Amino acid sequence: MGFFGSLDGRVVAAPSILSADFAHLADEVRRAKSGGAELVHFDAMDNHFVPNLTVGPVVAASLVRATDLPVDAHLMVENPDNLVPTFIEAGVNSISVQPETVTHLHRLLVMIREGGCEAGVALNPTTPPEAIEWALPYLDYILVMSVDPGFGGQSFIPEMADKVRRVREMTDLPVQVDGGISEKTAPLMAEAGAQVLVAGSAVYKGDPESEMRKIVAAARHAAGQA
Ligand code: DX5
Ligand code: ZN
């Protein structure tokens, strides 16, 4: 069973490498792991779906070799179908795609799972949860974006806590949240039922170990798991 399938209700956190120092990626991940991170969130951006450009499967493969944490790829790219096979080959644990970029979502989710990865979808702030209702049997997790994808350091959109609640009414699948997550906002999302908290700038703005630790503690406390 994969990372998301084994969570069993536990609240966990992941650093987003987008705000890390890319010249020292393995070390940046190691420091977040010392603060309690259990997953690494890997943001791939293409300057088409989002107006930013980051890294792809080659860097993912290096990171997979350099860390013992599972690597979770969040694809913010047009035509993710072209990249999914190489991310699978790179050895990532899980791949989430933005349904706004996919024509044949069912086929793509099946491809991700058949490649041995867990499959997720990432919902933009105004994409309704109902858009993925018929995809639920093919999913291992749902990512609720709490900012518009593209950049780190944006402001948390507070209505997204209600969206997490709505998703939780639809399904028991683990909900991941991404965007503006900090020691202050993580509890709001954990209270709403989010289980996997992704944080970029809040972790790498200071000492990743202590910043990660604060976010994990705040989220677990809110979820009654302290
Ligand atoms: C945004 C990315 C996020 C980003 C979050 O498009 O998907 O993973 O790194 O950054 P923060 O935590 O700074 O909002
Ligand atoms: Zn992300």
PDB file of C-alpha atoms and ligand atoms in Angstrom:
ATOM      1  CA  MET A   1       0.000   0.000   0.000  1.00  0.00           C
ATOM      2  CA  GLY A   2       1.241   3.506  -0.778  1.00  0.00           C
ATOM      3  CA  PHE A   3       1.752   6.494   1.471  1.00  0.00           C
ATOM      4  CA  PHE A   4      -1.778   7.906   1.188  1.00  0.00           C
ATOM      5  CA  GLY A   5      -3.398   4.496   1.484  1.00  0.00           C
ATOM      6  CA  SER A   6      -1.578   3.818   4.759  1.00  0.00           C
ATOM      7  CA  LEU A   7      -2.352   7.094   6.522  1.00  0.00           C
ATOM      8  CA  ASP A   8      -5.230   5.668   8.497  1.00  0.00           C
ATOM      9  CA  GLY A   9      -6.506   9.057   9.683  1.00  0.00           C
ATOM     10  CA  ARG A  10      -3.095  10.394  10.701  1.00  0.00           C
ATOM     11  CA  VAL A  11      -2.354  14.089  10.049  1.00  0.00           C
ATOM     12  CA  VAL A  12       1.025  14.579   8.343  1.00  0.00           C
ATOM     13  CA  ALA A  13       2.967  17.342   6.652  1.00  0.00           C
ATOM     14  CA  ALA A  14       5.128  17.773   3.578  1.00  0.00           C
ATOM     15  CA  PRO A  15       7.540  20.508   2.556  1.00  0.00           C
ATOM     16  CA  SER A  16       6.999  21.965  -0.926  1.00  0.00           C
ATOM     17  CA  ILE A  17      10.411  22.170  -2.577  1.00  0.00           C
ATOM     18  CA  LEU A  18       9.309  25.223  -4.568  1.00  0.00           C
ATOM     19  CA  SER A  19      10.597  27.518  -1.835  1.00  0.00           C
ATOM     20  CA  ALA A  20      13.724  25.463  -1.104  1.00  0.00           C
ATOM     21  CA  ASP A  21      17.238  26.193  -2.318  1.00  0.00           C
ATOM     22  CA  PHE A  22      17.398  24.057  -5.470  1.00  0.00           C
ATOM     23  CA  ALA A  23      21.173  23.916  -5.322  1.00  0.00           C
ATOM     24  CA  HIS A  24      20.884  22.011  -2.035  1.00  0.00           C
ATOM     25  CA  LEU A  25      17.632  20.159  -2.519  1.00  0.00           C
ATOM     26  CA  ALA A  26      18.530  16.924  -0.763  1.00  0.00           C
ATOM     27  CA  ASP A  27      19.751  18.808   2.270  1.00  0.00           C
ATOM     28  CA  GLU A  28      16.676  21.051   2.355  1.00  0.00           C
ATOM     29  CA  VAL A  29      14.469  17.947   2.351  1.00  0.00           C
ATOM     30  CA  ARG A  30      16.566  16.295   5.048  1.00  0.00           C
ATOM     31  CA  ARG A  31      16.118  19.306   7.308  1.00  0.00           C
ATOM     32  CA  ALA A  32      12.336  19.287   6.873  1.00  0.00           C
ATOM     33  CA  LYS A  33      12.338  15.551   7.588  1.00  0.00           C
ATOM     34  CA  SER A  34      14.109  16.197  10.895  1.00  0.00           C
ATOM     35  CA  GLY A  35      11.188  18.506  11.724  1.00  0.00           C
ATOM     36  CA  GLY A  36       8.672  15.702  11.165  1.00  0.00           C
ATOM     37  CA  ALA A  37       7.934  15.816   7.419  1.00  0.00           C
ATOM     38  CA  GLU A  38       6.785  12.446   6.089  1.00  0.00           C
ATOM     39  CA  LEU A  39       6.427  13.239   2.387  1.00  0.00           C
ATOM     40  CA  VAL A  40       8.099  15.592  -0.123  1.00  0.00           C
ATOM     41  CA  HIS A  41       5.863  17.693  -2.348  1.00  0.00           C
ATOM     42  CA  PHE A  42       7.448  18.234  -5.781  1.00  0.00           C
ATOM     43  CA  ASP A  43       5.948  21.072  -7.841  1.00  0.00           C
ATOM     44  CA  ALA A  44       6.308  20.777 -11.617  1.00  0.00           C
ATOM     45  CA  MET A  45       5.315  23.927 -13.556  1.00  0.00           C
ATOM     46  CA  ASP A  46       5.456  24.572 -17.300  1.00  0.00           C
ATOM     47  CA  ASN A  47       4.882  28.282 -18.029  1.00  0.00           C
ATOM     48  CA  HIS A  48       1.655  27.332 -19.847  1.00  0.00           C
ATOM     49  CA  PHE A  49      -0.882  26.102 -17.334  1.00  0.00           C
ATOM     50  CA  VAL A  50       0.779  28.375 -14.770  1.00  0.00           C
ATOM     51  CA  PRO A  51       3.020  31.369 -15.453  1.00  0.00           C
ATOM     52  CA  ASN A  52       6.065  29.834 -13.817  1.00  0.00           C
ATOM     53  CA  LEU A  53       8.685  27.246 -14.706  1.00  0.00           C
ATOM     54  CA  THR A  54      10.265  24.767 -12.324  1.00  0.00           C
ATOM     55  CA  VAL A  55      11.723  21.288 -12.594  1.00  0.00           C
ATOM     56  CA  GLY A  56      10.670  17.970 -14.076  1.00  0.00           C
ATOM     57  CA  PRO A  57      11.255  14.211 -14.007  1.00  0.00           C
ATOM     58  CA  VAL A  58      15.067  14.399 -14.205  1.00  0.00           C
ATOM     59  CA  VAL A  59      15.278  16.327 -10.952  1.00  0.00           C
ATOM     60  CA  ALA A  60      12.542  14.147  -9.439  1.00  0.00           C
ATOM     61  CA  ALA A  61      14.617  11.035 -10.182  1.00  0.00           C
ATOM     62  CA  SER A  62      17.654  12.567  -8.441  1.00  0.00           C
ATOM     63  CA  LEU A  63      15.580  13.539  -5.439  1.00  0.00           C
ATOM     64  CA  VAL A  64      14.030  10.061  -5.184  1.00  0.00           C
ATOM     65  CA  ARG A  65      17.557   8.653  -4.969  1.00  0.00           C
ATOM     66  CA  ALA A  66      18.645  11.247  -2.419  1.00  0.00           C
ATOM     67  CA  THR A  67      15.823  10.883   0.133  1.00  0.00           C
ATOM     68  CA  ASP A  68      14.037   8.024   1.822  1.00  0.00           C
ATOM     69  CA  LEU A  69      10.823  10.057   2.050  1.00  0.00           C
ATOM     70  CA  PRO A  70       8.172   9.311  -0.571  1.00  0.00           C
ATOM     71  CA  VAL A  71       8.101  11.959  -3.315  1.00  0.00           C
ATOM     72  CA  ASP A  72       4.725  13.350  -4.367  1.00  0.00           C
ATOM     73  CA  ALA A  73       4.627  15.057  -7.784  1.00  0.00           C
ATOM     74  CA  HIS A  74       2.116  17.859  -8.282  1.00  0.00           C
ATOM     75  CA  LEU A  75       1.868  18.468 -12.028  1.00  0.00           C
ATOM     76  CA  MET A  76       0.817  22.006 -12.909  1.00  0.00           C
ATOM     77  CA  VAL A  77       1.381  21.500 -16.609  1.00  0.00           C
ATOM     78  CA  GLU A  78      -0.586  21.331 -19.843  1.00  0.00           C
ATOM     79  CA  ASN A  79      -0.719  17.821 -21.364  1.00  0.00           C
ATOM     80  CA  PRO A  80       0.342  15.980 -18.204  1.00  0.00           C
ATOM     81  CA  ASP A  81      -0.223  12.719 -20.149  1.00  0.00           C
ATOM     82  CA  ASN A  82       3.147  13.344 -21.830  1.00  0.00           C
ATOM     83  CA  LEU A  83       5.001  13.588 -18.518  1.00  0.00           C
ATOM     84  CA  VAL A  84       3.279  10.972 -16.361  1.00  0.00           C
ATOM     85  CA  PRO A  85       5.306   8.019 -17.775  1.00  0.00           C
ATOM     86  CA  THR A  86       8.638   9.745 -17.040  1.00  0.00           C
ATOM     87  CA  PHE A  87       7.562  10.724 -13.527  1.00  0.00           C
ATOM     88  CA  ILE A  88       6.580   7.092 -12.939  1.00  0.00           C
ATOM     89  CA  GLU A  89      10.013   6.026 -14.187  1.00  0.00           C
ATOM     90  CA  ALA A  90      11.593   8.584 -11.893  1.00  0.00           C
ATOM     91  CA  GLY A  91      10.274   6.552  -8.973  1.00  0.00           C
ATOM     92  CA  VAL A  92       7.880   9.017  -7.358  1.00  0.00           C
ATOM     93  CA  ASN A  93       5.299   7.658  -4.921  1.00  0.00           C
ATOM     94  CA  SER A  94       2.325   9.630  -6.178  1.00  0.00           C
ATOM     95  CA  ILE A  95       1.246  11.980  -8.932  1.00  0.00           C
ATOM     96  CA  SER A  96      -1.506  14.580  -8.824  1.00  0.00           C
ATOM     97  CA  VAL A  97      -2.817  16.272 -11.936  1.00  0.00           C
ATOM     98  CA  GLN A  98      -4.973  19.328 -12.360  1.00  0.00           C
ATOM     99  CA  PRO A  99      -8.256  18.181 -13.949  1.00  0.00           C
ATOM    100  CA  GLU A 100      -8.449  21.568 -15.694  1.00  0.00           C
ATOM    101  CA  THR A 101      -5.576  20.358 -17.926  1.00  0.00           C
ATOM    102  CA  VAL A 102      -6.820  16.861 -18.704  1.00  0.00           C
ATOM    103  CA  THR A 103      -9.250  15.734 -21.395  1.00  0.00           C
ATOM    104  CA  HIS A 104      -9.436  12.031 -20.497  1.00  0.00           C
ATOM    105  CA  LEU A 105      -9.044  12.012 -16.740  1.00  0.00           C
ATOM    106  CA  HIS A 106     -10.091   8.400 -16.230  1.00  0.00           C
ATOM    107  CA  ARG A 107      -7.453   7.131 -18.654  1.00  0.00           C
ATOM    108  CA  LEU A 108      -4.721   9.226 -17.034  1.00  0.00           C
ATOM    109  CA  LEU A 109      -5.567   8.134 -13.479  1.00  0.00           C
ATOM    110  CA  VAL A 110      -5.527   4.502 -14.572  1.00  0.00           C
ATOM    111  CA  MET A 111      -2.134   5.095 -16.218  1.00  0.00           C
ATOM    112  CA  ILE A 112      -0.759   6.539 -12.953  1.00  0.00           C
ATOM    113  CA  ARG A 113      -2.005   3.589 -10.930  1.00  0.00           C
ATOM    114  CA  GLU A 114      -0.870   0.997 -13.430  1.00  0.00           C
ATOM    115  CA  GLY A 115       2.578   2.578 -13.158  1.00  0.00           C
ATOM    116  CA  GLY A 116       2.578   1.698  -9.458  1.00  0.00           C
ATOM    117  CA  CYS A 117       1.937   5.233  -8.176  1.00  0.00           C
ATOM    118  CA  GLU A 118      -0.910   6.637  -6.135  1.00  0.00           C
ATOM    119  CA  ALA A 119      -3.167   8.936  -8.119  1.00  0.00           C
ATOM    120  CA  GLY A 120      -4.473  12.339  -7.073  1.00  0.00           C
ATOM    121  CA  VAL A 121      -6.261  15.325  -8.504  1.00  0.00           C
ATOM    122  CA  ALA A 122      -5.563  18.910  -7.530  1.00  0.00           C
ATOM    123  CA  LEU A 123      -8.583  21.188  -7.536  1.00  0.00           C
ATOM    124  CA  ASN A 124      -8.077  24.868  -8.314  1.00  0.00           C
ATOM    125  CA  PRO A 125      -9.815  27.194  -5.839  1.00  0.00           C
ATOM    126  CA  THR A 126     -12.884  27.644  -8.071  1.00  0.00           C
ATOM    127  CA  THR A 127     -13.044  24.090  -9.451  1.00  0.00           C
ATOM    128  CA  PRO A 128     -15.978  22.400  -7.700  1.00  0.00           C
ATOM    129  CA  PRO A 129     -15.428  19.075  -5.921  1.00  0.00           C
ATOM    130  CA  GLU A 130     -18.329  17.684  -7.963  1.00  0.00           C
ATOM    131  CA  ALA A 131     -16.069  17.842 -11.029  1.00  0.00           C
ATOM    132  CA  ILE A 132     -14.283  14.729  -9.756  1.00  0.00           C
ATOM    133  CA  GLU A 133     -17.233  12.824  -8.319  1.00  0.00           C
ATOM    134  CA  TRP A 134     -17.049  10.132 -11.000  1.00  0.00           C
ATOM    135  CA  ALA A 135     -13.285   9.939 -10.732  1.00  0.00           C
ATOM    136  CA  LEU A 136     -13.337   8.987  -7.037  1.00  0.00           C
ATOM    137  CA  PRO A 137     -12.965   5.214  -7.584  1.00  0.00           C
ATOM    138  CA  TYR A 138      -9.709   5.880  -9.463  1.00  0.00           C
ATOM    139  CA  LEU A 139      -8.206   8.222  -6.876  1.00  0.00           C
ATOM    140  CA  ASP A 140      -6.013   7.723  -3.810  1.00  0.00           C
ATOM    141  CA  TYR A 141      -6.080  11.346  -2.602  1.00  0.00           C
ATOM    142  CA  ILE A 142      -7.521  14.746  -3.386  1.00  0.00           C
ATOM    143  CA  LEU A 143      -5.527  17.956  -3.310  1.00  0.00           C
ATOM    144  CA  VAL A 144      -7.465  21.098  -2.451  1.00  0.00           C
ATOM    145  CA  MET A 145      -5.515  24.133  -3.641  1.00  0.00           C
ATOM    146  CA  SER A 146      -5.813  26.991  -1.166  1.00  0.00           C
ATOM    147  CA  VAL A 147      -4.136  29.448  -3.577  1.00  0.00           C
ATOM    148  CA  ASP A 148      -4.143  29.688  -7.355  1.00  0.00           C
ATOM    149  CA  PRO A 149      -1.331  27.410  -8.487  1.00  0.00           C
ATOM    150  CA  GLY A 150       1.867  28.941  -9.812  1.00  0.00           C
ATOM    151  CA  PHE A 151       3.805  30.565  -7.015  1.00  0.00           C
ATOM    152  CA  GLY A 152       4.900  30.129  -3.444  1.00  0.00           C
ATOM    153  CA  GLY A 153       4.205  32.722  -0.812  1.00  0.00           C
ATOM    154  CA  GLN A 154       0.635  33.647  -1.824  1.00  0.00           C
ATOM    155  CA  SER A 155      -2.148  34.381   0.661  1.00  0.00           C
ATOM    156  CA  PHE A 156      -4.291  31.532   1.928  1.00  0.00           C
ATOM    157  CA  ILE A 157      -7.884  31.599   0.575  1.00  0.00           C
ATOM    158  CA  PRO A 158     -10.000  31.040   3.714  1.00  0.00           C
ATOM    159  CA  GLU A 159     -13.073  29.626   1.911  1.00  0.00           C
ATOM    160  CA  MET A 160     -10.990  26.582   1.054  1.00  0.00           C
ATOM    161  CA  ALA A 161     -11.558  25.194   4.567  1.00  0.00           C
ATOM    162  CA  ASP A 162     -15.249  24.811   3.635  1.00  0.00           C
ATOM    163  CA  LYS A 163     -14.200  23.154   0.410  1.00  0.00           C
ATOM    164  CA  VAL A 164     -12.218  20.587   2.398  1.00  0.00           C
ATOM    165  CA  ARG A 165     -15.377  19.923   4.436  1.00  0.00           C
ATOM    166  CA  ARG A 166     -17.370  19.414   1.240  1.00  0.00           C
ATOM    167  CA  VAL A 167     -14.792  16.996  -0.161  1.00  0.00           C
ATOM    168  CA  ARG A 168     -14.819  15.057   3.114  1.00  0.00           C
ATOM    169  CA  GLU A 169     -18.605  14.726   2.810  1.00  0.00           C
ATOM    170  CA  MET A 170     -18.103  13.171  -0.625  1.00  0.00           C
ATOM    171  CA  THR A 171     -15.354  10.725   0.248  1.00  0.00           C
ATOM    172  CA  ASP A 172     -13.095   9.207   2.921  1.00  0.00           C
ATOM    173  CA  LEU A 173     -10.028   9.607   0.705  1.00  0.00           C
ATOM    174  CA  PRO A 174      -7.243  11.637   2.316  1.00  0.00           C
ATOM    175  CA  VAL A 175      -7.346  15.350   1.524  1.00  0.00           C
ATOM    176  CA  GLN A 176      -4.099  17.206   0.920  1.00  0.00           C
ATOM    177  CA  VAL A 177      -4.021  21.012   1.083  1.00  0.00           C
ATOM    178  CA  ASP A 178      -1.512  23.256  -0.631  1.00  0.00           C
ATOM    179  CA  GLY A 179      -1.065  27.024  -0.652  1.00  0.00           C
ATOM    180  CA  GLY A 180      -0.584  29.517   2.133  1.00  0.00           C
ATOM    181  CA  ILE A 181      -0.301  26.747   4.744  1.00  0.00           C
ATOM    182  CA  SER A 182       1.457  27.941   7.894  1.00  0.00           C
ATOM    183  CA  GLU A 183       1.370  27.427  11.622  1.00  0.00           C
ATOM    184  CA  LYS A 184      -1.678  29.743  11.602  1.00  0.00           C
ATOM    185  CA  THR A 185      -3.681  28.252   8.720  1.00  0.00           C
ATOM    186  CA  ALA A 186      -2.757  24.559   9.106  1.00  0.00           C
ATOM    187  CA  PRO A 187      -5.116  24.185  12.110  1.00  0.00           C
ATOM    188  CA  LEU A 188      -8.062  25.583  10.105  1.00  0.00           C
ATOM    189  CA  MET A 189      -7.484  22.967   7.422  1.00  0.00           C
ATOM    190  CA  ALA A 190      -6.839  20.111   9.843  1.00  0.00           C
ATOM    191  CA  GLU A 191     -10.035  20.980  11.724  1.00  0.00           C
ATOM    192  CA  ALA A 192     -11.898  20.864   8.412  1.00  0.00           C
ATOM    193  CA  GLY A 193     -10.564  17.346   7.805  1.00  0.00           C
ATOM    194  CA  ALA A 194      -7.367  17.843   5.795  1.00  0.00           C
ATOM    195  CA  GLN A 195      -4.785  15.160   6.500  1.00  0.00           C
ATOM    196  CA  VAL A 196      -1.743  16.110   4.440  1.00  0.00           C
ATOM    197  CA  LEU A 197      -0.509  19.671   4.876  1.00  0.00           C
ATOM    198  CA  VAL A 198       1.872  21.006   2.240  1.00  0.00           C
ATOM    199  CA  ALA A 199       3.866  24.094   3.133  1.00  0.00           C
ATOM    200  CA  GLY A 200       6.534  25.847   1.096  1.00  0.00           C
ATOM    201  CA  SER A 201       7.404  29.385   2.108  1.00  0.00           C
ATOM    202  CA  ALA A 202       6.343  28.855   5.727  1.00  0.00           C
ATOM    203  CA  VAL A 203       8.930  26.061   6.015  1.00  0.00           C
ATOM    204  CA  TYR A 204      11.797  27.572   4.061  1.00  0.00           C
ATOM    205  CA  LYS A 205      11.438  31.170   5.287  1.00  0.00           C
ATOM    206  CA  GLY A 206      13.512  30.144   8.308  1.00  0.00           C
ATOM    207  CA  ASP A 207      15.016  27.008   9.777  1.00  0.00           C
ATOM    208  CA  PRO A 208      13.136  24.220   7.950  1.00  0.00           C
ATOM    209  CA  GLU A 209      13.374  21.807  10.865  1.00  0.00           C
ATOM    210  CA  SER A 210      11.767  24.057  13.469  1.00  0.00           C
ATOM    211  CA  GLU A 211       9.266  25.611  11.032  1.00  0.00           C
ATOM    212  CA  MET A 212       8.119  22.164   9.892  1.00  0.00           C
ATOM    213  CA  ARG A 213       7.832  21.002  13.470  1.00  0.00           C
ATOM    214  CA  LYS A 214       5.561  23.958  14.369  1.00  0.00           C
ATOM    215  CA  ILE A 215       3.226  23.227  11.450  1.00  0.00           C
ATOM    216  CA  VAL A 216       2.978  19.518  12.256  1.00  0.00           C
ATOM    217  CA  ALA A 217       2.271  20.284  15.918  1.00  0.00           C
ATOM    218  CA  ALA A 218      -0.372  22.938  15.153  1.00  0.00           C
ATOM    219  CA  ALA A 219      -2.178  20.692  12.670  1.00  0.00           C
ATOM    220  CA  ARG A 220      -2.145  17.630  14.951  1.00  0.00           C
ATOM    221  CA  HIS A 221      -3.363  19.677  17.867  1.00  0.00           C
ATOM    222  CA  ALA A 222      -6.309  20.966  15.794  1.00  0.00           C
ATOM    223  CA  ALA A 223      -7.113  17.418  14.678  1.00  0.00           C
ATOM    224  CA  GLY A 224      -7.057  16.165  18.259  1.00  0.00           C
ATOM    225  CA  GLN A 225      -3.926  14.101  17.602  1.00  0.00           C
ATOM    226  CA  ALA A 226      -1.502  16.073  19.741  1.00  0.00           C
TER     227      ALA A 226
HETATM  228  C1  DX5 B   1       1.692  26.526  -5.624  1.00  0.00           C
HETATM  229  C2  DX5 B   1       2.351  25.207  -5.331  1.00  0.00           C
HETATM  230  C3  DX5 B   1       2.650  25.029  -3.909  1.00  0.00           C
HETATM  231  C4  DX5 B   1       3.564  26.082  -3.344  1.00  0.00           C
HETATM  232  C5  DX5 B   1       2.999  26.440  -2.013  1.00  0.00           C
HETATM  233  O1  DX5 B   1       1.310  26.546  -6.926  1.00  0.00           O
HETATM  234  O2  DX5 B   1       1.551  24.134  -5.762  1.00  0.00           O
HETATM  235  O3  DX5 B   1       3.077  23.715  -3.579  1.00  0.00           O
HETATM  236  O4  DX5 B   1       4.898  25.718  -3.185  1.00  0.00           O
HETATM  237  O5  DX5 B   1       3.747  27.454  -1.499  1.00  0.00           O
HETATM  238  P1  DX5 B   1       3.304  28.205  -0.173  1.00  0.00           P
HETATM  239  O6  DX5 B   1       3.264  27.191   0.917  1.00  0.00           O
HETATM  240  O7  DX5 B   1       4.372  29.234  -0.003  1.00  0.00           O
HETATM  241  O8  DX5 B   1       1.967  28.811  -0.455  1.00  0.00           O
HETATM  242 ZN    ZN B   2       1.979  22.098  -5.021  1.00  0.00          ZN
END
